[in-house]
Coordinates of C-alpha atoms in Angstrom, one line a residue:
X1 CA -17.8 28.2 17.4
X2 CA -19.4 24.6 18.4
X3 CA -16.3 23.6 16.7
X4 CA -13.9 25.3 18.8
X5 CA -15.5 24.7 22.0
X6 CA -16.0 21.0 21.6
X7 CA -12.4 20.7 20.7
X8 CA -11.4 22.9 23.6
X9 CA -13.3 21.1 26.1
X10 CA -11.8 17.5 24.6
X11 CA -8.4 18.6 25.0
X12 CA -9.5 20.3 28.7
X13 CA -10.8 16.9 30.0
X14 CA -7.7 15.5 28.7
X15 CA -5.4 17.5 30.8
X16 CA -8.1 16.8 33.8
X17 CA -7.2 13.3 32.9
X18 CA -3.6 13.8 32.8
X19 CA -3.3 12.2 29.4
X20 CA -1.8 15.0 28.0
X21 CA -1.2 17.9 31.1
X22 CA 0.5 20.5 28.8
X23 CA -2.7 21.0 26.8
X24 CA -1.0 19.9 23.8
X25 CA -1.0 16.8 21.8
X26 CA 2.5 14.8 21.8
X27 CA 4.9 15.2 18.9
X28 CA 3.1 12.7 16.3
X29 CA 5.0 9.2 16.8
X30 CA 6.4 10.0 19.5
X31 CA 4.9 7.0 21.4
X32 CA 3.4 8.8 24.5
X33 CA -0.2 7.0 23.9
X34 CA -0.7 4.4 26.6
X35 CA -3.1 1.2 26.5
X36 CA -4.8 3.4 28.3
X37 CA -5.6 6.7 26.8
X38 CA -8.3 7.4 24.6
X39 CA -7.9 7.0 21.1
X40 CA -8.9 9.8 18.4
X41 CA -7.8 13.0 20.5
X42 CA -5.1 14.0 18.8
X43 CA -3.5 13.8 15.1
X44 CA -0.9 11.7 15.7
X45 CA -3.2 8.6 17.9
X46 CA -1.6 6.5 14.9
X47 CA 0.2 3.3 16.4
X48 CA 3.9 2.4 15.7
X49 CA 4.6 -1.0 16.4
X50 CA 7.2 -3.4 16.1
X51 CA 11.0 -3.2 16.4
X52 CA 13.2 0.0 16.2
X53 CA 14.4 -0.1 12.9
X54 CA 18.2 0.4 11.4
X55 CA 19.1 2.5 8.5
X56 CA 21.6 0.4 6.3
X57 CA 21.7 2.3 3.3
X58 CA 20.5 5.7 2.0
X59 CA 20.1 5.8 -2.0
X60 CA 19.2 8.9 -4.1
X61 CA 17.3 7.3 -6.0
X62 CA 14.2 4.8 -5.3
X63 CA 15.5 1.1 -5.5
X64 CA 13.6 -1.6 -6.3
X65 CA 14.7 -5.0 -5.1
X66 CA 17.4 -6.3 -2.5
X67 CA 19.9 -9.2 -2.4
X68 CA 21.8 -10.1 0.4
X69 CA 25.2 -12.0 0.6
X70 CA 26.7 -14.4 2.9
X71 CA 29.2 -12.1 4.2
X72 CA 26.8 -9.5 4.6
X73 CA 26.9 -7.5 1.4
X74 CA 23.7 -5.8 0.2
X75 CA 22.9 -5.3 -3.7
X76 CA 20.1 -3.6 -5.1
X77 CA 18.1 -3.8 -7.9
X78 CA 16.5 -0.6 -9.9
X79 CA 13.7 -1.4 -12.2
X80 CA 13.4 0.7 -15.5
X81 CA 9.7 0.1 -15.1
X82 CA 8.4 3.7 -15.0
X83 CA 11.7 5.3 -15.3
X84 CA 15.1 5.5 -16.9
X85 CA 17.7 4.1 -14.6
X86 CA 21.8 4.3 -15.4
X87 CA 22.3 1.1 -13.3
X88 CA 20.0 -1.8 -12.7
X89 CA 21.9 -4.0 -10.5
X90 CA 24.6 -2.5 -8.1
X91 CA 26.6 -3.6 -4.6
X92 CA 26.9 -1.1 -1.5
X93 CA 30.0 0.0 -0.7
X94 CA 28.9 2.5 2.2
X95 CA 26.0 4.3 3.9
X96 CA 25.7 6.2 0.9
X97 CA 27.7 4.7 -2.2
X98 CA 27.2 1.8 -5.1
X99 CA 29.0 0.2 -7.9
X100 CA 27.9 -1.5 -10.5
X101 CA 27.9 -5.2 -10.6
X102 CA 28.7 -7.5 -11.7
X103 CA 30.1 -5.2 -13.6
X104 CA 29.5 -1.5 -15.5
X105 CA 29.3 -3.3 -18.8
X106 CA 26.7 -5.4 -18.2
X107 CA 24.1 -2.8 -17.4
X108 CA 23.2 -1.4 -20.6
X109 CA 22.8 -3.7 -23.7
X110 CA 25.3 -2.0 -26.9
X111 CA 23.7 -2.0 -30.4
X112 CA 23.8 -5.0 -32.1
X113 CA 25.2 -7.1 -28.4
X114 CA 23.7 -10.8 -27.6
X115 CA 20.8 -9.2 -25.5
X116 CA 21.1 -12.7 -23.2
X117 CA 24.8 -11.2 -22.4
X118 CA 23.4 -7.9 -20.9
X119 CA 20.9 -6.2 -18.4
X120 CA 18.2 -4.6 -19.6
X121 CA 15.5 -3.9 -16.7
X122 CA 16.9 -6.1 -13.6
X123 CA 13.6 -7.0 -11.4
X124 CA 15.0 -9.0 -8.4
X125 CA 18.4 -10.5 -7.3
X126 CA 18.0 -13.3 -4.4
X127 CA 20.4 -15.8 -3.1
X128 CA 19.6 -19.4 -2.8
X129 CA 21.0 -22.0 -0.1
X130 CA 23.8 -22.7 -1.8
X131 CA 25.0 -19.1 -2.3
X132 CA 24.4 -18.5 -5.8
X133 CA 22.7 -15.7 -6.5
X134 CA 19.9 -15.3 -9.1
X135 CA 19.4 -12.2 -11.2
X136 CA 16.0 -12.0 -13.2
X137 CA 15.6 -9.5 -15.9
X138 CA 12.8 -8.9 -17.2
X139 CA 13.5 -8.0 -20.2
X140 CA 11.0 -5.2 -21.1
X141 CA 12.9 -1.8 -21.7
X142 CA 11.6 1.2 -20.0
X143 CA 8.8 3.2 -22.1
X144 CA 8.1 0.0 -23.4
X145 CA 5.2 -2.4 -23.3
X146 CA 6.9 -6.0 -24.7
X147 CA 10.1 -7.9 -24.0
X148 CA 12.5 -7.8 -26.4
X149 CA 13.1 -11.2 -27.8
X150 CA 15.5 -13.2 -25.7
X151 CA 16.2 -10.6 -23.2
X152 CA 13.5 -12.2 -20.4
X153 CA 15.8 -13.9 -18.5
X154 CA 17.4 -15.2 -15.4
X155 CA 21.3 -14.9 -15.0
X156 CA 23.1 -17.4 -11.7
X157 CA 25.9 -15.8 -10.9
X158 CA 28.6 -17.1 -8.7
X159 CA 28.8 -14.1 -6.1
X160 CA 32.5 -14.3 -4.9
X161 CA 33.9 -14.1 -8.5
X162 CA 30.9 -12.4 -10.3
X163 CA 30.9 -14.2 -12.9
X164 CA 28.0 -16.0 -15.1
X165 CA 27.3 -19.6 -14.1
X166 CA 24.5 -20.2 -16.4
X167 CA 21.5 -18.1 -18.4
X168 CA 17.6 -19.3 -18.6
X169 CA 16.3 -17.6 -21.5
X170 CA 12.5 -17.4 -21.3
X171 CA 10.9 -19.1 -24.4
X172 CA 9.2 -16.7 -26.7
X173 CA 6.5 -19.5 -27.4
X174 CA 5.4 -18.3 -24.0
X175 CA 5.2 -14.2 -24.0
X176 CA 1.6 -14.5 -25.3
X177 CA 0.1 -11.2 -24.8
X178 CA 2.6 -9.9 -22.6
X179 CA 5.5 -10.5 -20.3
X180 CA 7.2 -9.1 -17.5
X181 CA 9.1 -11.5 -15.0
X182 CA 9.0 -9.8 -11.6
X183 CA 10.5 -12.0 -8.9
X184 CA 12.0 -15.4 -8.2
X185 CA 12.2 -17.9 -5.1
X186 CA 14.8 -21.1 -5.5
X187 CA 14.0 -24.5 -4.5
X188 CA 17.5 -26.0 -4.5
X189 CA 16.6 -29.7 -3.3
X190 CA 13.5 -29.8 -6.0
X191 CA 15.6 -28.4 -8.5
X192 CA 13.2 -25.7 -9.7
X193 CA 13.1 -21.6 -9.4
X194 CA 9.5 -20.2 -9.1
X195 CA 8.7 -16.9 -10.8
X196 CA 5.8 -14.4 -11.1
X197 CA 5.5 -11.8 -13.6
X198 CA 2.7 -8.7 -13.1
X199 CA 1.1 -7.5 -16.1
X200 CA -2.5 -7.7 -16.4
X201 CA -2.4 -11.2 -16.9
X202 CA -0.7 -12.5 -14.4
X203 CA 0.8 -16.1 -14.3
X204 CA 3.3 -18.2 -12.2
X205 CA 6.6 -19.6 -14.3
X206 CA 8.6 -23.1 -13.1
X207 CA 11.9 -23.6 -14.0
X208 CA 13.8 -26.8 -14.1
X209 CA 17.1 -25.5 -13.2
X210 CA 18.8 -28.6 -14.4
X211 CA 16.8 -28.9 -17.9
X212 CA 16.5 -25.4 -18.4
X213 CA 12.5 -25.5 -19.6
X214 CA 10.5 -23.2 -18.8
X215 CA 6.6 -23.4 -18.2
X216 CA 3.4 -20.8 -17.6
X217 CA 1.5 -21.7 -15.3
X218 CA -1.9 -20.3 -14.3
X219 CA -2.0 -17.7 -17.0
X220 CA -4.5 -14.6 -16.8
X221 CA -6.9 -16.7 -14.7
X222 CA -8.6 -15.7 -11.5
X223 CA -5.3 -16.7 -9.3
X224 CA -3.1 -14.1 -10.9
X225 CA -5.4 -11.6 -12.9
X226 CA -5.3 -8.1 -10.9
X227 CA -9.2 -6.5 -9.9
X228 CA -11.0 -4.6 -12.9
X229 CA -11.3 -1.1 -12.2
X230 CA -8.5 -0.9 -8.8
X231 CA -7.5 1.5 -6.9
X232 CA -4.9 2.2 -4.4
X233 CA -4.5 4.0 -1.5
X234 CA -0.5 5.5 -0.1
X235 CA -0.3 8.0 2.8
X236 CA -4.2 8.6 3.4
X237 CA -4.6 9.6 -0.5
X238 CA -6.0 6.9 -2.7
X239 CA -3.8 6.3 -5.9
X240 CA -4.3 5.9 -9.6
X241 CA -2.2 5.6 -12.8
X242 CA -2.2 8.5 -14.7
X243 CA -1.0 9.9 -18.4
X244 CA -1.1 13.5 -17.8
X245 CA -4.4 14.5 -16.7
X246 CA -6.1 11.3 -17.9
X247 CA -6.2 8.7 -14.7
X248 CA -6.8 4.7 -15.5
X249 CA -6.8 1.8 -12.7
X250 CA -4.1 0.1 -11.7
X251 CA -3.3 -3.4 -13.1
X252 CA -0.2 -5.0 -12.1
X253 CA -1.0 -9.3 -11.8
X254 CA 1.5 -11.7 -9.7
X255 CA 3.7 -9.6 -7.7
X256 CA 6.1 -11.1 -5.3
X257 CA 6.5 -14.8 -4.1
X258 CA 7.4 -16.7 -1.4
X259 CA 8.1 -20.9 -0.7
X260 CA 7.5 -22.1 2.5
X261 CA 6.5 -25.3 3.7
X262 CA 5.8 -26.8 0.5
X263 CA 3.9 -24.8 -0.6
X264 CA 4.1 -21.5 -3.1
X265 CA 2.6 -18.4 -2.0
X266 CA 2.0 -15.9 -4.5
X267 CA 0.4 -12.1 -4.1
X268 CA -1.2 -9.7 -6.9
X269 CA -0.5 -6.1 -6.7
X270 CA -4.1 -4.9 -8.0
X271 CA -5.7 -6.6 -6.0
X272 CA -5.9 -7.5 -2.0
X273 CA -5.9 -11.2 -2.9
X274 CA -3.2 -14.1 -2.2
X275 CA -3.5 -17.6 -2.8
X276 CA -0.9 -20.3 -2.3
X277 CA -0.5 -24.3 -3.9
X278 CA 2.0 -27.3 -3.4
X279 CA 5.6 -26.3 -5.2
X280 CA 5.2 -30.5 -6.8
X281 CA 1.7 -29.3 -8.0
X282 CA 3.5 -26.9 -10.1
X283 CA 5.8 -28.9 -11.3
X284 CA 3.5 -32.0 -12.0
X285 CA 2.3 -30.7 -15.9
X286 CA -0.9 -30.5 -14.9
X287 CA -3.4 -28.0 -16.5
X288 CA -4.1 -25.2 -15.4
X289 CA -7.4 -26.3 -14.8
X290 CA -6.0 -29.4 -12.9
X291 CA -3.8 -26.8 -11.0
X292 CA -6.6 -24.2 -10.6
X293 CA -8.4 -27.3 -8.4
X294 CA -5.2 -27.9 -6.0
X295 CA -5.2 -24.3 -5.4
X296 CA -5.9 -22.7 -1.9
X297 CA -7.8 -19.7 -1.4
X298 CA -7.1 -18.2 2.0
X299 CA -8.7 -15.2 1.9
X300 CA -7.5 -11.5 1.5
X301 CA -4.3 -9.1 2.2
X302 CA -5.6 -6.7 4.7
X303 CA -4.4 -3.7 2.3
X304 CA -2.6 -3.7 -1.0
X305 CA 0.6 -6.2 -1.3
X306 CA 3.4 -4.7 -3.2
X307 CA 6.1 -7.4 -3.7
X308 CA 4.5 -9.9 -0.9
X309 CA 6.5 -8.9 1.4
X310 CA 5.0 -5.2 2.8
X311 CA 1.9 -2.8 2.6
X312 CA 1.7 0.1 0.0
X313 CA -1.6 1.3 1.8
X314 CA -0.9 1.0 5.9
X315 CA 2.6 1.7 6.2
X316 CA 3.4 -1.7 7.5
X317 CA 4.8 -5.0 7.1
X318 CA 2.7 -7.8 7.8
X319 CA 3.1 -11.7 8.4
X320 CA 1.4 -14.9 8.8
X321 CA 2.5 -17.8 11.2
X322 CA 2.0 -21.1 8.5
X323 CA 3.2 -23.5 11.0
X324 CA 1.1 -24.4 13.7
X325 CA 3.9 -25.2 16.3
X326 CA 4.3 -21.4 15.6
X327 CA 0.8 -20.0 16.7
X328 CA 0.6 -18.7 20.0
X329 CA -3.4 -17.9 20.0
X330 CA -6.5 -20.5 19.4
X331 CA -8.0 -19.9 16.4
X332 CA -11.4 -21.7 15.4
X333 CA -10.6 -23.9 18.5
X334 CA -7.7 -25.0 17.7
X335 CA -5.3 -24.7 20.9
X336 CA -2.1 -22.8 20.0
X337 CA 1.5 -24.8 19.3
X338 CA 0.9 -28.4 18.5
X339 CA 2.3 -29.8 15.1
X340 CA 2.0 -29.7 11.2
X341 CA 0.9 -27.0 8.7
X342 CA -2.0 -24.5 10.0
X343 CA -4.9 -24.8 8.8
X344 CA -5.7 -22.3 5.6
X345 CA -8.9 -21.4 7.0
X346 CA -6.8 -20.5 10.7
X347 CA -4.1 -18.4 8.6
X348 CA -4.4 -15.0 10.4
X349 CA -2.1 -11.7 9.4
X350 CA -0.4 -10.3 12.4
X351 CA 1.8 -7.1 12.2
X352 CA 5.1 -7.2 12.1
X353 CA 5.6 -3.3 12.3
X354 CA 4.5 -0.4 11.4
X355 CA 6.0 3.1 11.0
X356 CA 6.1 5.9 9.0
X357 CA 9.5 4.9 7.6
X358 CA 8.5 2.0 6.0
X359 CA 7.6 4.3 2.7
X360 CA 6.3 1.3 0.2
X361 CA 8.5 -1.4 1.5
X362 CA 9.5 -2.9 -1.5
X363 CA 11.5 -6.4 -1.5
X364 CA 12.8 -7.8 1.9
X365 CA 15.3 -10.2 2.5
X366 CA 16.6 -12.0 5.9
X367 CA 20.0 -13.0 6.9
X368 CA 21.3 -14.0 10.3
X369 CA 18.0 -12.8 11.3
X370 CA 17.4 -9.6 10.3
X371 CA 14.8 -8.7 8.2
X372 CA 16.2 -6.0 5.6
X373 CA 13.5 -4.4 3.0
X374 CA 13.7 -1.0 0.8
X375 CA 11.7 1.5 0.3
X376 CA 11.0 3.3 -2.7
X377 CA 7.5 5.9 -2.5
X378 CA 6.2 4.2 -5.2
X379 CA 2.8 5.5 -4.3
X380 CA 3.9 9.4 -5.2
X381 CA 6.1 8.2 -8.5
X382 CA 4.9 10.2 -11.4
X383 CA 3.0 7.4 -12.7
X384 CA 0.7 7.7 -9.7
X385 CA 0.8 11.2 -9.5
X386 CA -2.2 14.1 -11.4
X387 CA 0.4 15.7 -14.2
X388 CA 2.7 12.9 -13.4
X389 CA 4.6 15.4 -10.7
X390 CA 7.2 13.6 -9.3
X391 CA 6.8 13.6 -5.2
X392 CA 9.0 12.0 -4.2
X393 CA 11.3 12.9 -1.5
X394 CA 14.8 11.7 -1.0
X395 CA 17.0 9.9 0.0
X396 CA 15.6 6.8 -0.2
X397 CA 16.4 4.9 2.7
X398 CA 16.7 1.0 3.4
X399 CA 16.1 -0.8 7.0
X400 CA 16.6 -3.9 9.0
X401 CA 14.6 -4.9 12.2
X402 CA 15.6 -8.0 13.7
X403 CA 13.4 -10.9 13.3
X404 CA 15.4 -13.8 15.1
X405 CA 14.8 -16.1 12.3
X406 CA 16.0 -17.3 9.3
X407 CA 14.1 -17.4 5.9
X408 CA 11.6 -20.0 5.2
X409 CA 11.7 -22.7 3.9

């Protein structure tokens, strides 16, 4: 009865107040909370910032990555990671349609085929600023645990014709204990792509695009090893793997990547840490003990980073400003605009948005400045799910929200 009366006499002095005059809490999301009205009286006091958001596509199934062409033209990856997928790589045609591409052959391997000729789990596809576009398999079949050998790989493709311009194989020398080649950022003037992979080691890959050599950088070292013992949270409920009714922690390594300034940010999936280090460090054949010195350690992701580009725990996609000309607050007294590269100890997230809809943002992309990203529920997959019950809810849609910029460089 304390209960009841405390509750009635907090929603009575809200009326008094006029906050809410019909008794009643607003519609959750609906907005109607002001600067001004407490916070904490009703369910739905959750804030949704940022832009209004577009649907561009609705998918029945849960996508993974997202490419963008020139002309507009979105493509979509679907990982085989935790599930059997008939395509891996396919083009929109509509609101609610996809074909394969390049092509329907090319998305299963035949018995006996030239695995380097084939798809077997596409990860990422991601144009560069020439308009190629880069497809990176990682090679590892779904139930599986290892590459097959020679099938880690990344495929250019020339996206008007879609045809093969060349294929990286990723050396077997270099799957040590395991291997599986996530994402993939192109440094056209340097001449080099830059590629994580997440398994519980962890490591950062450079490849010289014109030599075709790959290296392994950083490997299962504190900069790309996930947290021992982590666990996640998605929609209010905290998240686990699980094999039936048997739960153990979650323990994905470099996730998602990003080049900007320089530099080479990197994220870890397990884990709420991010760290960043000069692209010509990388590429310098340094140790990894040399490299380990040059590398920056800014601090934390304020939640879980799934693909370094949104938020598997808040519902939100978050950003940092890395240019100081940028920055429109003083930090550690220094007064904001100004020149140069912020300081790594000023680096502050900032949200970009927040919503309901943005269901484990996946992989974003930016074009004519939008900001386009998927979502997939990850978080209620079977694999994170008691008795491995699927629930997830489709369709699965896919937003922009205008940014005004371009993608950085």
């Amino acid at each position: 009865m304390a209960r009841f009366l405390l509750a009635f006499a907090a929603t009575a002095c809200a009326a008094k107040l006029g906050i809410f005059p019909n008794l009643t809490c607003p519609a959750a999301g609906s907005q109607l909370r002001t600067d001004t009205t407490p916070i904490g009286y009703c369910p739905g006091d959750f804030d949704i910032r940022g832009p209004q958001l577009e649907v561009v596509y609705e998918s029945a199934l849960a996508p993974t990555g997202l490419g963008l062409a020139p002309n507009g033209d979105i493509y979509f990856t679907y990982a085989r990671n935790m599930e059997v997928q008939k395509w891996t790589l396919t083009k929109k045609v509509n609101f609610t349609s996809e074909v394969p591409w390049p092509s329907e052959k090319w998305q299963n391997c035949a018995a006996g085929q030239d695995v380097a000729t084939c798809f077997v789990n596409v990860q990422n596809v991601v144009l560069d600023a020439e308009g190629v576009f880069w497809v990176i398999d990682s090679g590892v079949p779904n139930g599986a645990s290892f590459p097959i050998a020679g099938a880690p790989k990344i495929i250019s493709f020339n996206i008007s014709t879609a045809q093969p311009i060349r294929t990286y194989i990723y050396p077997t020398s270099q799957y040590n204990a395991k291997l599986q080649l996530n994402d993939i950022k192109i440094n056209n003037t340097l001449g080099y792509a830059f590629i994580t992979e997440d398994s519980s080691f962890g490591s950062i890959t450079t490849l010289d695009l014109e030599a075709g050599t790959f290296i392994r950088h950083l490997y299962n070292t504190t900069y790309t090893k996930p947290d021992a013992q982590f666990t996640s949270m998605y929609n209010g409920e905290p998240i686990r793997n699980w094999n039936g009714t048997t739960p153990s922690y979650m323990s994905s390594g470099t996730n998602g990547i990003a080049l900007a300034n320089g530099n080479c940010y990197w994220g870890i999936k397990s884990s709420h840490r991010y760290y960043f280090v000069s692209q010509k460090a990388l590429i310098s054949n340094l140790t990894d003990a040399q490299l380990g010195a040059k590398v920056e350690v800014p601090g934390t992701f304020p939640s879980e980073g799934a693909g370094y580009t949104a938020d598997d725990e808040q519902n939100a996609i978050l950003y940092i400003d890395t240019l100081q000309s940028e920055m429109t607050d003083e930090i550690n007294g220094v007064a904001p605009g100004g020149t140069g590269l912020v300081p790594t100890q000023n680096l502050i997230f900032k949200t970009f948005l927040r919503t309901a809809q943005a269901q484990a943002a996946d992989t974003a992309a930016i074009l004519d400045g939008w900001l386009y990203f998927t979502t997939n529920q990850q978080g209620l997959a079977p694999l994170r799910q008691y008795r491995n019950i699927d629930r997830r809810v489709g369709p699965f849609r896919s937003y922009r929200a205008w940014i005004g910029r371009g993608p950085a460089e």
